[in-house]
Short mmCIF file of C-alpha atoms in Angstrom, two decimals:
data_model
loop_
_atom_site.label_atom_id
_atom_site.label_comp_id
_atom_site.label_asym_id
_atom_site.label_seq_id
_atom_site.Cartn_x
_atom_site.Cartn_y
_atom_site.Cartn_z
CA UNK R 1 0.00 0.00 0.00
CA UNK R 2 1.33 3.47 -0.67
CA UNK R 3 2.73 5.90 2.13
CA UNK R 4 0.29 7.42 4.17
CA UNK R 5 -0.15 10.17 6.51
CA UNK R 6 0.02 9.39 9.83
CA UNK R 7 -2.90 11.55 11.07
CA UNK R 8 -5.32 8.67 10.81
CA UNK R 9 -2.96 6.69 12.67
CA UNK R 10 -2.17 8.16 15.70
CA UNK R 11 -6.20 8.80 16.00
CA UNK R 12 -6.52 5.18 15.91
CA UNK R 13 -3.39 4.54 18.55
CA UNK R 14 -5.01 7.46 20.86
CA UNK R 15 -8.70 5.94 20.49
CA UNK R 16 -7.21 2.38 21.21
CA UNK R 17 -4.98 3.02 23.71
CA UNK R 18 -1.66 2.06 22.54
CA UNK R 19 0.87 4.19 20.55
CA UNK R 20 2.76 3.86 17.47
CA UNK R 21 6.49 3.49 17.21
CA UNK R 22 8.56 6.24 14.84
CA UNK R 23 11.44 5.23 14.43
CA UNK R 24 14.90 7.60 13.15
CA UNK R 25 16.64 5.89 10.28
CA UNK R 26 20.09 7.07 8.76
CA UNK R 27 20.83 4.44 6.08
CA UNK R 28 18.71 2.23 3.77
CA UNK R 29 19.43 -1.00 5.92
CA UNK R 30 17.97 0.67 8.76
CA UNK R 31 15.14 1.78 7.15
CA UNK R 32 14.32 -2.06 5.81
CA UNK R 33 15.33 -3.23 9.41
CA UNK R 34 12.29 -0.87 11.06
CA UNK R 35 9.60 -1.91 7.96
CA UNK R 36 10.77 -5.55 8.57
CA UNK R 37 10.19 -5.30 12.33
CA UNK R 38 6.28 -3.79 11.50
CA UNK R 39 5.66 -7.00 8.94
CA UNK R 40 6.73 -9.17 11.38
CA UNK R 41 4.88 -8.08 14.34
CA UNK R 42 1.78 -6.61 12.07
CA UNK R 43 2.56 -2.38 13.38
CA UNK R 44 1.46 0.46 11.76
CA UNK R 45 4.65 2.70 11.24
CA UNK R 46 6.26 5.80 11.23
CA UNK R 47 9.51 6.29 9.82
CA UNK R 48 11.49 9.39 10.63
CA UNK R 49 14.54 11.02 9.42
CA UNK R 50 15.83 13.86 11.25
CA UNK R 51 17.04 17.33 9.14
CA UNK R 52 20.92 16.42 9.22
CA UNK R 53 20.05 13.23 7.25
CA UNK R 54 17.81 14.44 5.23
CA UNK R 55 20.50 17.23 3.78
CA UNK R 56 22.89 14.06 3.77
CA UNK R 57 20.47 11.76 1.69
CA UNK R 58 17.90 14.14 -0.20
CA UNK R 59 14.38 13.82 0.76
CA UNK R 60 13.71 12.42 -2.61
CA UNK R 61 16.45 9.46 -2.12
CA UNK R 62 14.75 8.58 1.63
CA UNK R 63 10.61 9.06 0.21
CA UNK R 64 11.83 7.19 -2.99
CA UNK R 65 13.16 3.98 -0.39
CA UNK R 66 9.98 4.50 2.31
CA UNK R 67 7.84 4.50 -0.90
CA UNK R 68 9.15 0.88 -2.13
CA UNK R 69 8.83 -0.54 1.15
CA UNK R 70 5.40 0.92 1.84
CA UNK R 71 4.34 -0.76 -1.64
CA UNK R 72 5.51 -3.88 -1.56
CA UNK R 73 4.14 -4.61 1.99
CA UNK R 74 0.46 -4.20 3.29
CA UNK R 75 1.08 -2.21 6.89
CA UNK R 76 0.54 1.32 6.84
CA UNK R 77 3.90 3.37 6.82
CA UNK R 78 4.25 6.73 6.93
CA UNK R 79 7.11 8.43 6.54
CA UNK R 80 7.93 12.10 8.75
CA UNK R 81 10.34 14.57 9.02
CA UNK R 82 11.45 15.01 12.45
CA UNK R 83 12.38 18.72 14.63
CA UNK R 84 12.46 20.84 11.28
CA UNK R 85 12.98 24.57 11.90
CA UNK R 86 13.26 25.30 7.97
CA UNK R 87 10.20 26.29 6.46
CA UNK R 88 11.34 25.85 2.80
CA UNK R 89 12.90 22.32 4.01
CA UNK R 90 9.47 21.70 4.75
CA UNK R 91 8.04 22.00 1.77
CA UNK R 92 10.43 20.38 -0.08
CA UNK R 93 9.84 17.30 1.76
CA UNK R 94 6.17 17.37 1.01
CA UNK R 95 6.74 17.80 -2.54
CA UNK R 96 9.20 14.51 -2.26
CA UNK R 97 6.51 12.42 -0.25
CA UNK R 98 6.85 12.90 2.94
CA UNK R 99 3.43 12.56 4.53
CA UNK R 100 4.51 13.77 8.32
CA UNK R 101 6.43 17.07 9.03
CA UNK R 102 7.42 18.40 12.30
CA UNK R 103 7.78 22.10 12.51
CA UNK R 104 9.61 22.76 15.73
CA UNK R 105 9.59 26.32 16.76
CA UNK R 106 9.28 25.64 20.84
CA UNK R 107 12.59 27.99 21.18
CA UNK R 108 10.66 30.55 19.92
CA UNK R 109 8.25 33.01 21.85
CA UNK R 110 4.56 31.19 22.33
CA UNK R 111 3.05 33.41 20.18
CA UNK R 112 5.93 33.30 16.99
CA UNK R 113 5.70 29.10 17.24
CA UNK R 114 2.29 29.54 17.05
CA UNK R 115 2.33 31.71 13.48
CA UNK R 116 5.20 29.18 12.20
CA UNK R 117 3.19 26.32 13.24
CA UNK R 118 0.24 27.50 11.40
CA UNK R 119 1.93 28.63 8.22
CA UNK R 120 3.18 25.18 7.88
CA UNK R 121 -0.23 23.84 8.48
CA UNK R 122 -1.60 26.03 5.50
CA UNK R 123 0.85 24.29 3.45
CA UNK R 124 0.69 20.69 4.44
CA UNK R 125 -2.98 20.45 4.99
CA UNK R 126 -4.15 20.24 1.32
CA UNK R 127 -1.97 17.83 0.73
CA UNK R 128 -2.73 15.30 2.96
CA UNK R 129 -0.14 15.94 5.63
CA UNK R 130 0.30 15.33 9.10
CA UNK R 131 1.96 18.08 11.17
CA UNK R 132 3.42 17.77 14.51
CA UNK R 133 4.59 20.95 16.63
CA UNK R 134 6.64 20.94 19.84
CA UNK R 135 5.17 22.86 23.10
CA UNK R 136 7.71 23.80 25.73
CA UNK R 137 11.32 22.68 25.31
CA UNK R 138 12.29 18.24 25.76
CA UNK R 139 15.90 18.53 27.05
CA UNK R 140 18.88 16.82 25.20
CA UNK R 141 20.22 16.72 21.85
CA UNK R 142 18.43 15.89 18.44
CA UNK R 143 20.64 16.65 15.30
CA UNK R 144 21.91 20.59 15.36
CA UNK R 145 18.99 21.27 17.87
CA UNK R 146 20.49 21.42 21.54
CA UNK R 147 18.17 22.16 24.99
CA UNK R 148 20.22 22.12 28.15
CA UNK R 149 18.54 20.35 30.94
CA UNK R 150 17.87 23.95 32.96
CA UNK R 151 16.58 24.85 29.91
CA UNK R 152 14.07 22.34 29.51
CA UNK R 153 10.43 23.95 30.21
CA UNK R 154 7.73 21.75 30.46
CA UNK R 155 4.48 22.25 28.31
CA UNK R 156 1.55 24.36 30.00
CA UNK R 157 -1.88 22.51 29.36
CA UNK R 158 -3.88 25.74 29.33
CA UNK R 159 -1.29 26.92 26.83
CA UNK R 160 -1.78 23.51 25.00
CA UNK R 161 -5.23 23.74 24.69
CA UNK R 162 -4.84 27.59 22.99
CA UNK R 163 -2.11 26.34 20.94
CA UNK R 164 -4.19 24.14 18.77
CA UNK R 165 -6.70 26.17 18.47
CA UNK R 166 -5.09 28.87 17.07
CA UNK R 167 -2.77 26.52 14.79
CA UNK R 168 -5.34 23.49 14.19
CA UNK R 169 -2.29 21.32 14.36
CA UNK R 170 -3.37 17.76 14.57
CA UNK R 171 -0.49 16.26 16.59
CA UNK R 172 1.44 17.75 19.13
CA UNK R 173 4.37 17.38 21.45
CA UNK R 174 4.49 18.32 24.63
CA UNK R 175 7.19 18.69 26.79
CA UNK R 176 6.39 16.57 29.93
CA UNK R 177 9.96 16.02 31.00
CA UNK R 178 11.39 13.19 29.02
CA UNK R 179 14.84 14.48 26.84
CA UNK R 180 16.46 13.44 23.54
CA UNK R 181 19.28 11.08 23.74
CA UNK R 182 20.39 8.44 26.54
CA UNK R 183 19.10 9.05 30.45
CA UNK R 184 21.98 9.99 32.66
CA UNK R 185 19.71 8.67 35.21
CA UNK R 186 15.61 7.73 35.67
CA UNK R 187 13.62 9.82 33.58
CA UNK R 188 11.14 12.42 35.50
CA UNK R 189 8.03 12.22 33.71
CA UNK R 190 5.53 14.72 34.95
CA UNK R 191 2.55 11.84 34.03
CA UNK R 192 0.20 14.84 36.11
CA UNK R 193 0.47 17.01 33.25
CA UNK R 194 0.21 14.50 30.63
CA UNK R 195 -3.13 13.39 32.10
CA UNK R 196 -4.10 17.01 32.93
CA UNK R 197 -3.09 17.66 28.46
CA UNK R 198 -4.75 14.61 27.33
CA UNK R 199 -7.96 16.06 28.95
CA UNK R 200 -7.91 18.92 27.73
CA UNK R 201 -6.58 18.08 23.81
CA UNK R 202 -8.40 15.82 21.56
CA UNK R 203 -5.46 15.57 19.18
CA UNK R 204 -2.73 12.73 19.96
CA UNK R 205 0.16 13.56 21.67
CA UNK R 206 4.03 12.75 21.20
CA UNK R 207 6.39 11.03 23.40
CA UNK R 208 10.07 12.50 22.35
CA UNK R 209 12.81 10.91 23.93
CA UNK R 210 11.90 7.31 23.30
CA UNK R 211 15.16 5.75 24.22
CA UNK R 212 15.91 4.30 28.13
CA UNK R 213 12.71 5.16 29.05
CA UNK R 214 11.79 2.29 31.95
CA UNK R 215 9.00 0.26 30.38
CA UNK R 216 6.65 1.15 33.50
CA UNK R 217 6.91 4.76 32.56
CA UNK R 218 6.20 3.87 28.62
CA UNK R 219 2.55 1.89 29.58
CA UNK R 220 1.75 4.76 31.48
CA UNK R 221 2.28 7.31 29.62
CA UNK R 222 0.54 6.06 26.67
CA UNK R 223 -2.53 4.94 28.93
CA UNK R 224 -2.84 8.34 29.65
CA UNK R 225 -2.76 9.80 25.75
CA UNK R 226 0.48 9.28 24.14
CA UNK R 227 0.12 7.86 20.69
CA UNK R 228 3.60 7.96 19.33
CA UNK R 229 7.25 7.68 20.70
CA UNK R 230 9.84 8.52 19.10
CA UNK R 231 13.05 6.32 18.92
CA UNK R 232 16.42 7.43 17.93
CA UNK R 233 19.43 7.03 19.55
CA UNK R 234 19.04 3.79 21.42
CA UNK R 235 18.66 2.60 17.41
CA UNK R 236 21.65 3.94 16.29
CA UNK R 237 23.97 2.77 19.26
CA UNK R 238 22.41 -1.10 18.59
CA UNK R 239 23.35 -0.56 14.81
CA UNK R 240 26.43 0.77 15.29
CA UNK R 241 27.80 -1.87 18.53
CA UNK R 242 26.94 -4.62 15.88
CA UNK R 243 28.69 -3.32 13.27
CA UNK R 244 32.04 -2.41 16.21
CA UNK R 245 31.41 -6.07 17.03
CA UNK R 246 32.25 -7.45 13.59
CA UNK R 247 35.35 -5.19 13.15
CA UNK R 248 36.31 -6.18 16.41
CA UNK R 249 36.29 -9.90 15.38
CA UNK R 250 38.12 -9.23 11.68
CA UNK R 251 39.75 -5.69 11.76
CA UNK R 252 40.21 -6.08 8.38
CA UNK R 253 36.81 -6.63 6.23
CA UNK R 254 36.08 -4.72 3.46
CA UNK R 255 32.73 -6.08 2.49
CA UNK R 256 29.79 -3.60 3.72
CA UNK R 257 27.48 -7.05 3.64
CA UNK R 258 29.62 -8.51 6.00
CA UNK R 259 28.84 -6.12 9.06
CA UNK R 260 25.61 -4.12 7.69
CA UNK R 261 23.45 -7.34 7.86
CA UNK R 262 23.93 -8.01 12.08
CA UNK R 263 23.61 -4.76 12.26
CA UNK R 264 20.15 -4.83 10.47
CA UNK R 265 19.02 -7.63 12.31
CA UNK R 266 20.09 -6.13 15.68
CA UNK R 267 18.36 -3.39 14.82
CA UNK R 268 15.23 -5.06 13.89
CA UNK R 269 15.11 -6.99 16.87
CA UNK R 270 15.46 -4.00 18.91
CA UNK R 271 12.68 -2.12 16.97
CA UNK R 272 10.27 -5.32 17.64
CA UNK R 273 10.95 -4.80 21.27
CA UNK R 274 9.70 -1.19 20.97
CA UNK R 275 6.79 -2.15 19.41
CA UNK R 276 5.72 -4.56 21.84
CA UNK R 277 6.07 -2.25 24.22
CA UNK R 278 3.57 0.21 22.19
CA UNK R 279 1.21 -2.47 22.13
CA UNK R 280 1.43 -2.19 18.50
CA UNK R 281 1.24 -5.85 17.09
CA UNK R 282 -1.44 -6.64 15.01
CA UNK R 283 -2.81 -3.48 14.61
CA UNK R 284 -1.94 -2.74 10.97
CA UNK R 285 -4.93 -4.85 10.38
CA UNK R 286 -7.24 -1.72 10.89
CA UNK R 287 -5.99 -0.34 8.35
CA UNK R 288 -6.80 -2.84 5.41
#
């Protein structure tokens, strides 16, 4: 089935209680490892890139790849472009096929993330796409974009609840206290004002900061409204330990096959693991 926009999906996640995982990708094995991982276990999908590999790829090159895989499998994938602060980026990825775009302009004043927000809604709205905007700051690193932990600010719900109204966005992110990157220690999830958003919001909400988070503190959060998680860099340390594993073993192979294929299947495995914990198996069946 052909890429599709991941609006419907994360409806369906919110409605059902469970939430879907999206899932950064960097290379084309990667990418086959996450879509293999859905087939398996039956998942709806959401494959991300972030902006640094998208300006290393092309959007065309990565919605050219997400397109074949979409088509020659029948799970719903859709393909998004993750913390984009680059309005003409954007667009670009729309016209290339992305069907998901994340506008993040939470380091900007409430009122100027509100008008970027809603100019990129204009755009992607006739065409099908899902947009996702950030609300507050999630701590930690995600490609140039960097939020010190005392600058983290979690995400107001009365300030939610004006936010899509005034930008009709139809996924957001609030921050709730999880960060981007590896935990130093246990997260500190404010699941209060999750509960308190979710209330108050009928559009699904986004967990960022999807790796290390203690399974516990996954249920619950998307029991109380989360409908995505996002998963990046606990992917690309599995990939990349397999890969360090095989050079370990033979320093000297030349053969990309050789160490890209454990790393694909370590990765896969790993991505299976997040979507059982999303309670995502078998629910690509909805969609048919």
């Amino acid at each position: 089935m052909p890429l599709v926009s991941s609006t419907p999906m994360l409806q369906a996640a919110r409605a059902g209680g469970y939430c879907i995982g999206a899932f950064n990708v960097h290379t084309l094995e990667m990418l086959q490892a996450v879509v293999e991982a859905a087939v398996e276990t039956e998942s709806p999908l959401i494959i991300q890139s972030t902006v640094g590999t998208v300006k290393h790829l092309g959007p065309e090159y990565i919605a050219a790849a997400a397109t074949v895989a979409s088509n020659m499998n029948r799970i719903p994938i859709a393909l998004h472009l993750d913390h984009c602060t680059e309005f003409d980026l954007i667009v670009r990825c729309i016209r290339a096929g992305y069907t998901s775009v994340m506008i993040d302009a939470s380091h900007s004043p409430f009122d100027e993330n509100v008008r970027q927000t809603q100019r990129v809604v204009e755009v992607a709205r006739p065409a099908g796409v899902n947009v996702e905007a950030e609300l507050g700051k999630v701590g930690g690193v995600e490609d140039e974009i960097v939020v010190a932990d005392n600058e983290a600010l979690m995400a107001d719900p009365e300030e939610c609840v004006k936010f899509v109204e005034l930008t009709g966005v139809p996924t957001l992110a609030p921050a709730i206290g999880t960060a981007h990157g590896i935990y130093k220690g246990e997260p500190k999830i404010d699941f209060d004002r999750i509960k308190r958003i979710a209330s108050l919001v009928d559009v699904p909400l986004v967990l960022h900061g999807g790796s290390g988070i203690p399974e516990e503190q996954v249920r619950r959060a998307v029991s109380l409204g989360m409908a995505k998680m996002n998963v990046a860099t606990e992917l690309r340390i599995v990939f990349s330990d397999a890969i360090k594993a095989i050079f370990a073993q033979n320093p000297e192979e030349n053969d990309p096959r050789k160490y890209m294929v454990p790393a694909k299947k370590a990765l896969k495995e790993a991505a299976i693991e997040k979507m059982r914990l999303c309670g995502s198996f078998g629910k690509a069946k909805d969609f048919r």
